[in-house]
Amino acid sequence: GVRYLLTGSVAVDGKRCVVSVELSHAEDDQVIWADRIEATMDDLLQLPHAMATQIVAALDLRIHMAE
């Protein structure tokens, strides 16, 4: 079964973009980690790489600590 859930949302306001990401336990919805990533629309092409780098680093550390 699924042990962890990674959810998120994107908000765009003019030329700014804010991505909110949250990692939680699937069993009890307890939040393990959350972060916001802000960028301009000009940086939109680099945003997926930046997000993936930050999320993977945080997830690796938090999952090991949670187990």
mmCIF file of C-alpha atoms in Angstrom:
data_model
loop_
_atom_site.group_PDB
_atom_site.id
_atom_site.type_symbol
_atom_site.label_atom_id
_atom_site.label_comp_id
_atom_site.label_asym_id
_atom_site.label_seq_id
_atom_site.Cartn_x
_atom_site.Cartn_y
_atom_site.Cartn_z
ATOM 1 C CA GLY A 1 0.000 0.000 0.000
ATOM 2 C CA VAL A 2 0.838 3.642 -0.098
ATOM 3 C CA ARG A 3 2.788 4.923 2.903
ATOM 4 C CA TYR A 4 3.321 8.561 1.947
ATOM 5 C CA LEU A 5 1.414 11.146 -0.069
ATOM 6 C CA LEU A 6 2.974 14.113 -1.859
ATOM 7 C CA THR A 7 0.394 16.787 -2.653
ATOM 8 C CA GLY A 8 0.671 20.327 -3.855
ATOM 9 C CA SER A 9 -0.907 23.344 -5.430
ATOM 10 C CA VAL A 10 0.111 26.130 -7.786
ATOM 11 C CA ALA A 11 -0.964 29.761 -7.544
ATOM 12 C CA VAL A 12 -0.213 32.311 -10.245
ATOM 13 C CA ASP A 13 -0.471 36.031 -9.574
ATOM 14 C CA GLY A 14 0.572 38.135 -12.535
ATOM 15 C CA LYS A 15 4.206 37.262 -13.204
ATOM 16 C CA ARG A 16 4.723 35.342 -9.950
ATOM 17 C CA CYS A 17 4.161 31.649 -9.356
ATOM 18 C CA VAL A 18 3.973 29.951 -5.939
ATOM 19 C CA VAL A 19 4.052 26.166 -5.581
ATOM 20 C CA SER A 20 3.072 24.695 -2.207
ATOM 21 C CA VAL A 21 4.102 21.082 -1.539
ATOM 22 C CA GLU A 22 3.266 18.808 1.393
ATOM 23 C CA LEU A 23 4.422 15.287 2.341
ATOM 24 C CA SER A 24 2.170 13.359 4.721
ATOM 25 C CA HIS A 25 1.665 9.859 6.100
ATOM 26 C CA ALA A 26 -1.072 8.070 4.165
ATOM 27 C CA GLU A 27 -2.429 6.373 7.308
ATOM 28 C CA ASP A 28 -3.139 9.400 9.477
ATOM 29 C CA ASP A 29 -2.555 12.463 7.240
ATOM 30 C CA GLN A 30 0.174 13.678 9.603
ATOM 31 C CA VAL A 31 2.332 16.233 7.772
ATOM 32 C CA ILE A 32 6.001 15.265 7.711
ATOM 33 C CA TRP A 33 7.275 18.126 5.579
ATOM 34 C CA ALA A 34 5.914 21.150 3.731
ATOM 35 C CA ASP A 35 7.463 23.959 1.699
ATOM 36 C CA ARG A 36 6.655 26.809 -0.679
ATOM 37 C CA ILE A 37 8.664 27.485 -3.805
ATOM 38 C CA GLU A 38 8.334 30.929 -5.385
ATOM 39 C CA ALA A 39 9.404 31.925 -8.891
ATOM 40 C CA THR A 40 8.696 34.430 -11.597
ATOM 41 C CA MET A 41 6.978 33.374 -14.793
ATOM 42 C CA ASP A 42 10.304 34.054 -16.570
ATOM 43 C CA ASP A 43 11.847 31.266 -14.448
ATOM 44 C CA LEU A 44 9.003 28.835 -15.165
ATOM 45 C CA LEU A 45 11.148 26.499 -17.282
ATOM 46 C CA GLN A 46 13.648 26.043 -14.432
ATOM 47 C CA LEU A 47 10.938 25.557 -11.796
ATOM 48 C CA PRO A 48 10.406 21.769 -12.260
ATOM 49 C CA HIS A 49 14.125 21.058 -11.804
ATOM 50 C CA ALA A 50 14.381 23.345 -8.758
ATOM 51 C CA MET A 51 11.261 21.772 -7.251
ATOM 52 C CA ALA A 52 12.473 18.222 -7.840
ATOM 53 C CA THR A 53 15.862 18.975 -6.275
ATOM 54 C CA GLN A 54 14.335 20.520 -3.139
ATOM 55 C CA ILE A 55 11.646 17.863 -2.772
ATOM 56 C CA VAL A 56 13.999 14.892 -3.175
ATOM 57 C CA ALA A 57 16.479 16.315 -0.658
ATOM 58 C CA ALA A 58 13.733 16.975 1.881
ATOM 59 C CA LEU A 59 11.952 13.674 1.321
ATOM 60 C CA ASP A 60 15.092 11.601 1.739
ATOM 61 C CA LEU A 61 15.854 13.210 5.087
ATOM 62 C CA ARG A 62 12.270 13.286 6.409
ATOM 63 C CA ILE A 63 11.342 9.725 5.433
ATOM 64 C CA HIS A 64 14.437 8.312 7.143
ATOM 65 C CA MET A 65 13.676 10.350 10.276
ATOM 66 C CA ALA A 66 10.007 9.264 10.265
ATOM 67 C CA GLU A 67 10.809 5.562 10.006
#
